[in-house]
Amino acid sequence: MSYSSRFFLYAPLSLFLLLAAGAGLYWWHVAQALSARLDALNGRAAMPGVVVAFKSKSVGGFPFNLDVVFSDFRITIDTPHGPSSWATQKFALHALTYGREQMIFEAGGDQALRWRDLQGRAHALPFQVGEMHASAIAADGAVSRIDFDLIGFGSPALTAARVQMHARKAPGGAGIDIFATADGVHLSPALAPLFGPDVSSVKLNARAMPAKPIDALREGRAGWVDALEGWRAAGGAVEVGDLEISWNRLSAMGKGRLSLDAAHAVEGLLDFKVAGIETLLDAARRHDVRGGPDQGLAAALLDRAALAGDNEAGLLGAVIDFHAGVVTLGTERATTEEPLY
């Protein structure tokens, strides 16, 4: 074999081995740096007001992925009335060694939410899921999109076949687009309204504006309370373009605009068109429920139906107004609301 023949045989192989060695060294360097950052983060603030903790971790995924598997993972978030937390037995983080800044998250095993209400009382909700996936995409040093998908949620309070949430910075940067759905929800007897315990589906399509006050939160420089306060002070509002709620034979479609008042309670209007109002009236007769003020939205809707009835299309108009901690439906006071924080 001539020298030139040997060169064309071994040169590509040597180049391939050199590139593989370089990729291996790069992955090892990135993996070691990530492992060190996670160890330094364990039990400490990942961003203002957010603490991440775990019992153990392992890093794998060579050569193209970074896969981190945690045990006994917990995220604790500070609130004005005490800490809230989410804990799971198993949690995994996946990222590409090369390519765009995207992380994929998975959780499994027994999980729990814990929080304190505005009076400081502690609450806990243990739950399990069939599958829980989430992802986050970063651009220009800030989170630009978050996706969340939960399949098979089960808890003492409610069950759900599937829950999804997607949020992204809107094209042009004017706001934050939000899309959420929930399917096959079954409420416990303590939570079930007059409409019934089974909610077929909930769909929300909305945009929060302006986006600028949220930038510090997306960049990890501010806590959620400070970011939300900045958004409220800047005249922040959520434009609800489409809100659909479906029970067995009753459905409601609404739109409107919501914001936060000085006391941090929701204020604004949601304008609904309700179909299948006869279903609600039948349920009220069977359960001997009557309308009246401060009896909840279902009771106020009964009074609204008795007063106005449905239109030629079989739809009942119902405007829900949030103002100064009071929720009214039409002209009737339905219930009260507490500040969000």
C-alpha positions as YAML, in Angstrom:
chain: A
units: angstrom
residues:
- id: 1
  name: MET
  ca: [0.00, 0.00, 0.00]
- id: 2
  name: SER
  ca: [1.43, 3.38, -1.00]
- id: 3
  name: TYR
  ca: [1.86, 6.28, 1.39]
- id: 4
  name: SER
  ca: [-0.97, 8.24, -0.25]
- id: 5
  name: SER
  ca: [-3.34, 5.28, 0.12]
- id: 6
  name: ARG
  ca: [-2.53, 4.94, 3.81]
- id: 7
  name: PHE
  ca: [-3.07, 8.67, 4.28]
- id: 8
  name: PHE
  ca: [-6.59, 8.61, 2.83]
- id: 9
  name: LEU
  ca: [-7.39, 5.55, 4.95]
- id: 10
  name: TYR
  ca: [-6.11, 6.74, 8.32]
- id: 11
  name: ALA
  ca: [-6.61, 10.52, 8.07]
- id: 12
  name: PRO
  ca: [-10.45, 10.42, 8.23]
- id: 13
  name: LEU
  ca: [-10.28, 7.87, 11.06]
- id: 14
  name: SER
  ca: [-7.82, 10.01, 12.98]
- id: 15
  name: LEU
  ca: [-9.96, 13.10, 12.42]
- id: 16
  name: PHE
  ca: [-13.03, 11.26, 13.65]
- id: 17
  name: LEU
  ca: [-11.23, 10.04, 16.78]
- id: 18
  name: LEU
  ca: [-9.92, 13.54, 17.41]
- id: 19
  name: LEU
  ca: [-13.41, 15.04, 17.12]
- id: 20
  name: ALA
  ca: [-14.85, 12.30, 19.35]
- id: 21
  name: ALA
  ca: [-12.19, 12.93, 21.98]
- id: 22
  name: GLY
  ca: [-12.86, 16.66, 21.82]
- id: 23
  name: ALA
  ca: [-16.61, 16.10, 22.15]
- id: 24
  name: GLY
  ca: [-16.03, 13.77, 25.08]
- id: 25
  name: LEU
  ca: [-13.79, 16.27, 26.84]
- id: 26
  name: TYR
  ca: [-16.29, 19.06, 26.22]
- id: 27
  name: TRP
  ca: [-19.20, 16.97, 27.57]
- id: 28
  name: TRP
  ca: [-17.15, 16.01, 30.64]
- id: 29
  name: HIS
  ca: [-16.27, 19.67, 31.25]
- id: 30
  name: VAL
  ca: [-19.91, 20.82, 30.87]
- id: 31
  name: ALA
  ca: [-21.22, 17.94, 33.00]
- id: 32
  name: GLN
  ca: [-18.72, 18.62, 35.77]
- id: 33
  name: ALA
  ca: [-19.55, 22.33, 35.74]
- id: 34
  name: LEU
  ca: [-23.29, 21.60, 35.88]
- id: 35
  name: SER
  ca: [-22.81, 19.10, 38.72]
- id: 36
  name: ALA
  ca: [-20.79, 21.65, 40.70]
- id: 37
  name: ARG
  ca: [-23.42, 24.37, 40.16]
- id: 38
  name: LEU
  ca: [-26.20, 22.04, 41.32]
- id: 39
  name: ASP
  ca: [-24.25, 21.06, 44.44]
- id: 40
  name: ALA
  ca: [-23.65, 24.72, 45.25]
- id: 41
  name: LEU
  ca: [-27.36, 25.40, 44.67]
- id: 42
  name: ASN
  ca: [-28.66, 22.60, 46.87]
- id: 43
  name: GLY
  ca: [-30.59, 24.12, 49.78]
- id: 44
  name: ARG
  ca: [-29.89, 27.67, 48.64]
- id: 45
  name: ALA
  ca: [-31.72, 30.33, 46.65]
- id: 46
  name: ALA
  ca: [-31.84, 29.61, 42.92]
- id: 47
  name: MET
  ca: [-33.34, 33.10, 42.42]
- id: 48
  name: PRO
  ca: [-34.91, 35.62, 44.79]
- id: 49
  name: GLY
  ca: [-37.48, 33.84, 46.94]
- id: 50
  name: VAL
  ca: [-36.96, 30.37, 45.42]
- id: 51
  name: VAL
  ca: [-34.97, 27.60, 47.14]
- id: 52
  name: VAL
  ca: [-34.12, 24.26, 45.48]
- id: 53
  name: ALA
  ca: [-33.14, 21.22, 47.54]
- id: 54
  name: PHE
  ca: [-32.55, 17.52, 46.85]
- id: 55
  name: LYS
  ca: [-31.21, 14.44, 48.63]
- id: 56
  name: SER
  ca: [-29.00, 13.10, 45.82]
- id: 57
  name: LYS
  ca: [-28.35, 13.41, 42.09]
- id: 58
  name: SER
  ca: [-26.61, 11.68, 39.20]
- id: 59
  name: VAL
  ca: [-25.43, 13.16, 35.88]
- id: 60
  name: GLY
  ca: [-25.40, 11.20, 32.60]
- id: 61
  name: GLY
  ca: [-26.40, 11.47, 28.94]
- id: 62
  name: PHE
  ca: [-22.96, 11.31, 27.26]
- id: 63
  name: PRO
  ca: [-22.21, 12.55, 24.63]
- id: 64
  name: PHE
  ca: [-25.05, 14.72, 23.32]
- id: 65
  name: ASN
  ca: [-27.34, 15.14, 26.33]
- id: 66
  name: LEU
  ca: [-27.08, 16.27, 29.92]
- id: 67
  name: ASP
  ca: [-29.43, 14.11, 32.01]
- id: 68
  name: VAL
  ca: [-29.67, 14.82, 35.74]
- id: 69
  name: VAL
  ca: [-31.78, 12.56, 37.95]
- id: 70
  name: PHE
  ca: [-32.65, 13.79, 41.46]
- id: 71
  name: SER
  ca: [-34.16, 12.01, 44.44]
- id: 72
  name: ASP
  ca: [-36.38, 13.74, 47.02]
- id: 73
  name: PHE
  ca: [-36.50, 16.98, 45.06]
- id: 74
  name: ARG
  ca: [-38.17, 20.10, 46.54]
- id: 75
  name: ILE
  ca: [-38.83, 23.68, 45.43]
- id: 76
  name: THR
  ca: [-39.83, 26.20, 48.11]
- id: 77
  name: ILE
  ca: [-41.22, 29.63, 47.19]
- id: 78
  name: ASP
  ca: [-41.53, 32.52, 49.61]
- id: 79
  name: THR
  ca: [-44.92, 34.24, 49.83]
- id: 80
  name: PRO
  ca: [-46.06, 37.18, 51.99]
- id: 81
  name: HIS
  ca: [-47.96, 34.75, 54.24]
- id: 82
  name: GLY
  ca: [-45.41, 31.93, 54.51]
- id: 83
  name: PRO
  ca: [-43.52, 29.44, 52.35]
- id: 84
  name: SER
  ca: [-45.16, 27.26, 49.70]
- id: 85
  name: SER
  ca: [-43.49, 24.15, 48.33]
- id: 86
  name: TRP
  ca: [-43.70, 21.34, 45.80]
- id: 87
  name: ALA
  ca: [-41.94, 18.05, 46.55]
- id: 88
  name: THR
  ca: [-41.52, 14.89, 44.48]
- id: 89
  name: GLN
  ca: [-39.71, 11.60, 45.02]
- id: 90
  name: LYS
  ca: [-38.18, 11.58, 41.53]
- id: 91
  name: PHE
  ca: [-37.25, 14.49, 39.31]
- id: 92
  name: ALA
  ca: [-35.21, 14.57, 36.09]
- id: 93
  name: LEU
  ca: [-33.69, 17.38, 34.05]
- id: 94
  name: HIS
  ca: [-32.66, 16.93, 30.40]
- id: 95
  name: ALA
  ca: [-30.72, 19.37, 28.23]
- id: 96
  name: LEU
  ca: [-28.74, 19.27, 25.00]
- id: 97
  name: THR
  ca: [-24.96, 19.54, 25.19]
- id: 98
  name: TYR
  ca: [-25.10, 21.44, 21.90]
- id: 99
  name: GLY
  ca: [-27.93, 23.50, 20.42]
- id: 100
  name: ARG
  ca: [-30.53, 25.89, 21.75]
- id: 101
  name: GLU
  ca: [-30.99, 26.59, 25.45]
- id: 102
  name: GLN
  ca: [-33.87, 24.25, 26.26]
- id: 103
  name: MET
  ca: [-34.46, 22.12, 29.33]
- id: 104
  name: ILE
  ca: [-36.99, 19.32, 29.69]
- id: 105
  name: PHE
  ca: [-38.24, 18.24, 33.11]
- id: 106
  name: GLU
  ca: [-39.98, 15.08, 34.32]
- id: 107
  name: ALA
  ca: [-41.40, 14.16, 37.72]
- id: 108
  name: GLY
  ca: [-42.79, 10.94, 39.17]
- id: 109
  name: GLY
  ca: [-43.66, 9.09, 42.36]
- id: 110
  name: ASP
  ca: [-45.52, 10.52, 45.32]
- id: 111
  name: GLN
  ca: [-45.74, 14.31, 45.21]
- id: 112
  name: ALA
  ca: [-47.18, 17.02, 47.44]
- id: 113
  name: LEU
  ca: [-48.06, 20.70, 47.44]
- id: 114
  name: ARG
  ca: [-47.86, 22.60, 50.74]
- id: 115
  name: TRP
  ca: [-48.85, 26.21, 51.35]
- id: 116
  name: ARG
  ca: [-50.18, 28.69, 53.89]
- id: 117
  name: ASP
  ca: [-53.29, 30.79, 53.35]
- id: 118
  name: LEU
  ca: [-53.58, 34.50, 54.06]
- id: 119
  name: GLN
  ca: [-54.33, 33.74, 57.72]
- id: 120
  name: GLY
  ca: [-51.16, 31.65, 58.00]
- id: 121
  name: ARG
  ca: [-52.94, 28.28, 58.22]
- id: 122
  name: ALA
  ca: [-50.97, 25.36, 56.75]
- id: 123
  name: HIS
  ca: [-52.45, 23.21, 53.97]
- id: 124
  name: ALA
  ca: [-51.19, 20.14, 52.12]
- id: 125
  name: LEU
  ca: [-52.32, 18.34, 48.96]
- id: 126
  name: PRO
  ca: [-50.69, 14.95, 48.30]
- id: 127
  name: PHE
  ca: [-51.10, 13.69, 44.75]
- id: 128
  name: GLN
  ca: [-49.81, 11.29, 42.10]
- id: 129
  name: VAL
  ca: [-49.55, 11.61, 38.33]
- id: 130
  name: GLY
  ca: [-49.25, 9.17, 35.47]
- id: 131
  name: GLU
  ca: [-46.86, 11.47, 33.58]
- id: 132
  name: MET
  ca: [-45.59, 14.98, 34.23]
- id: 133
  name: HIS
  ca: [-43.50, 16.78, 31.63]
- id: 134
  name: ALA
  ca: [-42.38, 20.39, 31.37]
- id: 135
  name: SER
  ca: [-39.92, 22.37, 29.29]
- id: 136
  name: ALA
  ca: [-38.34, 25.82, 29.34]
- id: 137
  name: ILE
  ca: [-36.68, 27.64, 26.44]
- id: 138
  name: ALA
  ca: [-34.29, 30.53, 27.04]
- id: 139
  name: ALA
  ca: [-33.39, 33.36, 24.66]
- id: 140
  name: ASP
  ca: [-31.14, 36.36, 25.32]
- id: 141
  name: GLY
  ca: [-30.55, 35.28, 28.92]
- id: 142
  name: ALA
  ca: [-34.22, 34.99, 29.88]
- id: 143
  name: VAL
  ca: [-36.92, 32.33, 29.79]
- id: 144
  name: SER
  ca: [-38.99, 32.94, 26.65]
- id: 145
  name: ARG
  ca: [-41.35, 29.95, 26.77]
- id: 146
  name: ILE
  ca: [-42.67, 27.45, 29.34]
- id: 147
  name: ASP
  ca: [-44.72, 24.34, 28.54]
- id: 148
  name: PHE
  ca: [-46.35, 22.05, 31.10]
- id: 149
  name: ASP
  ca: [-48.20, 18.77, 30.46]
- id: 150
  name: LEU
  ca: [-49.69, 16.57, 33.18]
- id: 151
  name: ILE
  ca: [-51.48, 13.29, 32.40]
- id: 152
  name: GLY
  ca: [-53.47, 11.34, 34.98]
- id: 153
  name: PHE
  ca: [-53.65, 13.59, 38.06]
- id: 154
  name: GLY
  ca: [-55.09, 12.06, 41.22]
- id: 155
  name: SER
  ca: [-55.60, 13.65, 44.65]
- id: 156
  name: PRO
  ca: [-58.17, 13.69, 47.49]
- id: 157
  name: ALA
  ca: [-59.50, 17.04, 46.20]
- id: 158
  name: LEU
  ca: [-59.87, 16.27, 42.50]
- id: 159
  name: THR
  ca: [-58.76, 14.10, 39.62]
- id: 160
  name: ALA
  ca: [-58.01, 15.12, 36.03]
- id: 161
  name: ALA
  ca: [-57.33, 13.22, 32.84]
- id: 162
  name: ARG
  ca: [-54.98, 15.89, 31.49]
- id: 163
  name: VAL
  ca: [-53.82, 19.42, 32.33]
- id: 164
  name: GLN
  ca: [-51.71, 21.60, 30.01]
- id: 165
  name: MET
  ca: [-50.28, 25.09, 30.30]
- id: 166
  name: HIS
  ca: [-48.23, 27.03, 27.76]
- id: 167
  name: ALA
  ca: [-46.79, 30.52, 28.21]
- id: 168
  name: ARG
  ca: [-44.52, 32.44, 25.86]
- id: 169
  name: LYS
  ca: [-43.37, 35.96, 25.20]
- id: 170
  name: ALA
  ca: [-45.69, 37.19, 22.46]
- id: 171
  name: PRO
  ca: [-44.29, 38.00, 19.02]
- id: 172
  name: GLY
  ca: [-43.07, 41.57, 19.13]
- id: 173
  name: GLY
  ca: [-42.62, 41.39, 22.91]
- id: 174
  name: ALA
  ca: [-45.80, 43.28, 23.82]
- id: 175
  name: GLY
  ca: [-47.12, 40.70, 26.27]
- id: 176
  name: ILE
  ca: [-47.11, 37.14, 27.54]
- id: 177
  name: ASP
  ca: [-49.39, 34.71, 25.71]
- id: 178
  name: ILE
  ca: [-51.05, 32.13, 27.96]
- id: 179
  name: PHE
  ca: [-52.93, 29.02, 26.88]
- id: 180
  name: ALA
  ca: [-54.24, 26.43, 29.35]
- id: 181
  name: THR
  ca: [-56.56, 23.43, 29.20]
- id: 182
  name: ALA
  ca: [-57.92, 20.85, 31.65]
- id: 183
  name: ASP
  ca: [-59.88, 17.77, 30.57]
- id: 184
  name: GLY
  ca: [-61.84, 15.14, 32.47]
- id: 185
  name: VAL
  ca: [-61.86, 16.90, 35.85]
- id: 186
  name: HIS
  ca: [-63.79, 15.29, 38.71]
- id: 187
  name: LEU
  ca: [-64.22, 17.31, 41.89]
- id: 188
  name: SER
  ca: [-64.59, 15.89, 45.39]
- id: 189
  name: PRO
  ca: [-67.99, 16.30, 47.10]
- id: 190
  name: ALA
  ca: [-66.62, 19.15, 49.21]
- id: 191
  name: LEU
  ca: [-65.64, 21.12, 46.10]
- id: 192
  name: ALA
  ca: [-68.43, 20.18, 43.69]
- id: 193
  name: PRO
  ca: [-70.74, 23.10, 42.80]
- id: 194
  name: LEU
  ca: [-74.39, 22.94, 41.81]
- id: 195
  name: PHE
  ca: [-73.20, 22.53, 38.23]
- id: 196
  name: GLY
  ca: [-71.99, 19.02, 39.15]
- id: 197
  name: PRO
  ca: [-68.70, 17.32, 40.07]
- id: 198
  name: ASP
  ca: [-67.61, 16.51, 36.51]
- id: 199
  name: VAL
  ca: [-66.04, 19.24, 34.39]
- id: 200
  name: SER
  ca: [-65.61, 18.00, 30.83]
- id: 201
  name: SER
  ca: [-63.12, 20.65, 29.82]
- id: 202
  name: VAL
  ca: [-61.71, 24.08, 30.61]
- id: 203
  name: LYS
  ca: [-59.89, 26.18, 28.00]
- id: 204
  name: LEU
  ca: [-58.21, 29.54, 28.46]
- id: 205
  name: ASN
  ca: [-56.59, 31.75, 25.83]
- id: 206
  name: ALA
  ca: [-55.28, 35.05, 27.20]
- id: 207
  name: ARG
  ca: [-52.51, 37.66, 26.98]
- id: 208
  name: ALA
  ca: [-50.90, 39.47, 29.94]
- id: 209
  name: MET
  ca: [-49.62, 42.97, 29.17]
- id: 210
  name: PRO
  ca: [-47.22, 44.69, 29.43]
- id: 211
  name: ALA
  ca: [-44.38, 42.15, 29.38]
- id: 212
  name: LYS
  ca: [-41.56, 44.52, 30.39]
- id: 213
  name: PRO
  ca: [-42.20, 44.41, 34.19]
- id: 214
  name: ILE
  ca: [-41.96, 40.60, 34.04]
- id: 215
  name: ASP
  ca: [-38.48, 40.63, 32.44]
- id: 216
  name: ALA
  ca: [-36.67, 40.63, 35.80]
- id: 217
  name: LEU
  ca: [-38.59, 37.49, 36.81]
- id: 218
  name: ARG
  ca: [-37.85, 35.78, 33.48]
- id: 219
  name: GLU
  ca: [-34.16, 36.60, 33.93]
- id: 220
  name: GLY
  ca: [-34.13, 35.29, 37.50]
- id: 221
  name: ARG
  ca: [-33.29, 38.68, 39.02]
- id: 222
  name: ALA
  ca: [-36.54, 39.27, 40.95]
- id: 223
  name: GLY
  ca: [-39.04, 37.32, 43.00]
- id: 224
  name: TRP
  ca: [-42.60, 36.79, 41.80]
- id: 225
  name: VAL
  ca: [-44.13, 39.28, 44.27]
- id: 226
  name: ASP
  ca: [-41.84, 42.14, 43.19]
- id: 227
  name: ALA
  ca: [-42.41, 41.30, 39.52]
- id: 228
  name: LEU
  ca: [-46.18, 41.16, 39.96]
- id: 229
  name: GLU
  ca: [-46.18, 44.43, 41.89]
- id: 230
  name: GLY
  ca: [-44.20, 46.09, 39.13]
- id: 231
  name: TRP
  ca: [-46.63, 44.71, 36.56]
- id: 232
  name: ARG
  ca: [-49.64, 45.96, 38.57]
- id: 233
  name: ALA
  ca: [-48.10, 49.42, 39.02]
- id: 234
  name: ALA
  ca: [-47.51, 49.60, 35.27]
- id: 235
  name: GLY
  ca: [-51.23, 49.07, 34.62]
- id: 236
  name: GLY
  ca: [-50.86, 45.37, 33.98]
- id: 237
  name: ALA
  ca: [-53.93, 43.50, 32.76]
- id: 238
  name: VAL
  ca: [-54.87, 40.10, 31.39]
- id: 239
  name: GLU
  ca: [-56.93, 40.21, 28.21]
- id: 240
  name: VAL
  ca: [-59.04, 37.04, 28.25]
- id: 241
  name: GLY
  ca: [-59.79, 36.34, 24.61]
- id: 242
  name: ASP
  ca: [-61.50, 33.01, 25.18]
- id: 243
  name: LEU
  ca: [-62.55, 31.15, 28.33]
- id: 244
  name: GLU
  ca: [-64.65, 28.00, 27.89]
- id: 245
  name: ILE
  ca: [-66.00, 25.77, 30.69]
- id: 246
  name: SER
  ca: [-68.09, 22.67, 29.97]
- id: 247
  name: TRP
  ca: [-69.98, 20.46, 32.38]
- id: 248
  name: ASN
  ca: [-72.32, 17.62, 31.41]
- id: 249
  name: ARG
  ca: [-75.05, 19.60, 29.62]
- id: 250
  name: LEU
  ca: [-74.03, 23.10, 30.67]
- id: 251
  name: SER
  ca: [-71.35, 25.24, 29.08]
- id: 252
  name: ALA
  ca: [-70.12, 28.82, 29.35]
- id: 253
  name: MET
  ca: [-68.02, 30.88, 26.95]
- id: 254
  name: GLY
  ca: [-66.56, 34.16, 28.13]
- id: 255
  name: LYS
  ca: [-64.07, 36.93, 27.49]
- id: 256
  name: GLY
  ca: [-63.00, 40.04, 29.32]
- id: 257
  name: ARG
  ca: [-60.22, 41.92, 31.06]
- id: 258
  name: LEU
  ca: [-58.78, 41.34, 34.55]
- id: 259
  name: SER
  ca: [-56.17, 43.18, 36.60]
- id: 260
  name: LEU
  ca: [-55.14, 43.63, 40.24]
- id: 261
  name: ASP
  ca: [-56.31, 46.39, 42.56]
- id: 262
  name: ALA
  ca: [-54.28, 48.12, 45.28]
- id: 263
  name: ALA
  ca: [-55.20, 45.36, 47.75]
- id: 264
  name: HIS
  ca: [-53.89, 42.73, 45.27]
- id: 265
  name: ALA
  ca: [-57.35, 41.31, 44.59]
- id: 266
  name: VAL
  ca: [-58.63, 40.60, 41.09]
- id: 267
  name: GLU
  ca: [-60.72, 43.35, 39.51]
- id: 268
  name: GLY
  ca: [-62.40, 43.51, 36.13]
- id: 269
  name: LEU
  ca: [-65.16, 41.88, 34.09]
- id: 270
  name: LEU
  ca: [-65.81, 38.54, 32.43]
- id: 271
  name: ASP
  ca: [-68.72, 38.47, 29.98]
- id: 272
  name: PHE
  ca: [-70.17, 34.95, 29.60]
- id: 273
  name: LYS
  ca: [-72.75, 33.35, 27.35]
- id: 274
  name: VAL
  ca: [-74.20, 30.28, 29.10]
- id: 275
  name: ALA
  ca: [-75.79, 27.40, 27.20]
- id: 276
  name: GLY
  ca: [-77.94, 24.63, 28.71]
- id: 277
  name: ILE
  ca: [-79.33, 26.76, 31.52]
- id: 278
  name: GLU
  ca: [-82.25, 24.31, 31.88]
- id: 279
  name: THR
  ca: [-79.75, 21.78, 33.24]
- id: 280
  name: LEU
  ca: [-78.89, 24.15, 36.07]
- id: 281
  name: LEU
  ca: [-82.54, 24.88, 36.77]
- id: 282
  name: ASP
  ca: [-83.34, 21.13, 36.91]
- id: 283
  name: ALA
  ca: [-80.47, 20.54, 39.33]
- id: 284
  name: ALA
  ca: [-81.67, 23.41, 41.52]
- id: 285
  name: ARG
  ca: [-85.18, 21.97, 41.66]
- id: 286
  name: ARG
  ca: [-83.91, 18.49, 42.51]
- id: 287
  name: HIS
  ca: [-81.66, 19.77, 45.28]
- id: 288
  name: ASP
  ca: [-84.16, 22.43, 46.45]
- id: 289
  name: VAL
  ca: [-81.61, 25.19, 45.85]
- id: 290
  name: ARG
  ca: [-82.79, 28.76, 45.44]
- id: 291
  name: GLY
  ca: [-81.05, 31.88, 44.32]
- id: 292
  name: GLY
  ca: [-79.96, 34.63, 46.64]
- id: 293
  name: PRO
  ca: [-77.14, 37.06, 47.43]
- id: 294
  name: ASP
  ca: [-73.84, 35.81, 48.86]
- id: 295
  name: GLN
  ca: [-74.72, 32.18, 48.04]
- id: 296
  name: GLY
  ca: [-72.15, 31.67, 45.30]
- id: 297
  name: LEU
  ca: [-72.08, 32.03, 41.53]
- id: 298
  name: ALA
  ca: [-74.51, 29.15, 40.89]
- id: 299
  name: ALA
  ca: [-77.21, 30.74, 43.08]
- id: 300
  name: ALA
  ca: [-76.66, 34.13, 41.46]
- id: 301
  name: LEU
  ca: [-76.93, 32.49, 38.04]
- id: 302
  name: LEU
  ca: [-80.28, 31.01, 39.06]
- id: 303
  name: ASP
  ca: [-81.58, 34.49, 39.86]
- id: 304
  name: ARG
  ca: [-80.16, 35.79, 36.60]
- id: 305
  name: ALA
  ca: [-81.95, 33.03, 34.66]
- id: 306
  name: ALA
  ca: [-85.25, 33.74, 36.42]
- id: 307
  name: LEU
  ca: [-84.91, 37.44, 35.68]
- id: 308
  name: ALA
  ca: [-83.72, 37.41, 32.07]
- id: 309
  name: GLY
  ca: [-84.13, 33.92, 30.62]
- id: 310
  name: ASP
  ca: [-82.18, 32.82, 27.56]
- id: 311
  name: ASN
  ca: [-82.25, 34.45, 24.14]
- id: 312
  name: GLU
  ca: [-83.42, 33.07, 20.79]
- id: 313
  name: ALA
  ca: [-80.16, 31.13, 20.48]
- id: 314
  name: GLY
  ca: [-80.74, 29.48, 23.84]
- id: 315
  name: LEU
  ca: [-77.97, 31.46, 25.51]
- id: 316
  name: LEU
  ca: [-78.08, 33.36, 28.82]
- id: 317
  name: GLY
  ca: [-75.88, 36.42, 29.20]
- id: 318
  name: ALA
  ca: [-74.01, 36.68, 32.50]
- id: 319
  name: VAL
  ca: [-71.41, 39.32, 33.40]
- id: 320
  name: ILE
  ca: [-69.18, 38.53, 36.39]
- id: 321
  name: ASP
  ca: [-67.68, 41.62, 38.00]
- id: 322
  name: PHE
  ca: [-64.70, 41.58, 40.39]
- id: 323
  name: HIS
  ca: [-64.42, 44.80, 42.37]
- id: 324
  name: ALA
  ca: [-63.09, 45.73, 45.84]
- id: 325
  name: GLY
  ca: [-63.05, 42.11, 47.00]
- id: 326
  name: VAL
  ca: [-66.66, 41.48, 45.97]
- id: 327
  name: VAL
  ca: [-67.83, 39.27, 43.10]
- id: 328
  name: THR
  ca: [-71.17, 40.10, 41.51]
- id: 329
  name: LEU
  ca: [-73.09, 38.37, 38.73]
- id: 330
  name: GLY
  ca: [-75.28, 40.90, 36.97]
- id: 331
  name: THR
  ca: [-76.66, 43.12, 39.69]
- id: 332
  name: GLU
  ca: [-76.50, 40.49, 42.45]
- id: 333
  name: ARG
  ca: [-73.64, 40.07, 44.90]
- id: 334
  name: ALA
  ca: [-72.52, 36.43, 44.59]
- id: 335
  name: THR
  ca: [-69.50, 36.00, 46.88]
- id: 336
  name: THR
  ca: [-66.31, 37.64, 48.10]
- id: 337
  name: GLU
  ca: [-62.68, 37.15, 47.08]
- id: 338
  name: GLU
  ca: [-59.39, 37.35, 48.93]
- id: 339
  name: PRO
  ca: [-56.22, 39.10, 47.72]
- id: 340
  name: LEU
  ca: [-53.84, 36.92, 45.73]
- id: 341
  name: TYR
  ca: [-50.91, 37.88, 48.00]
...
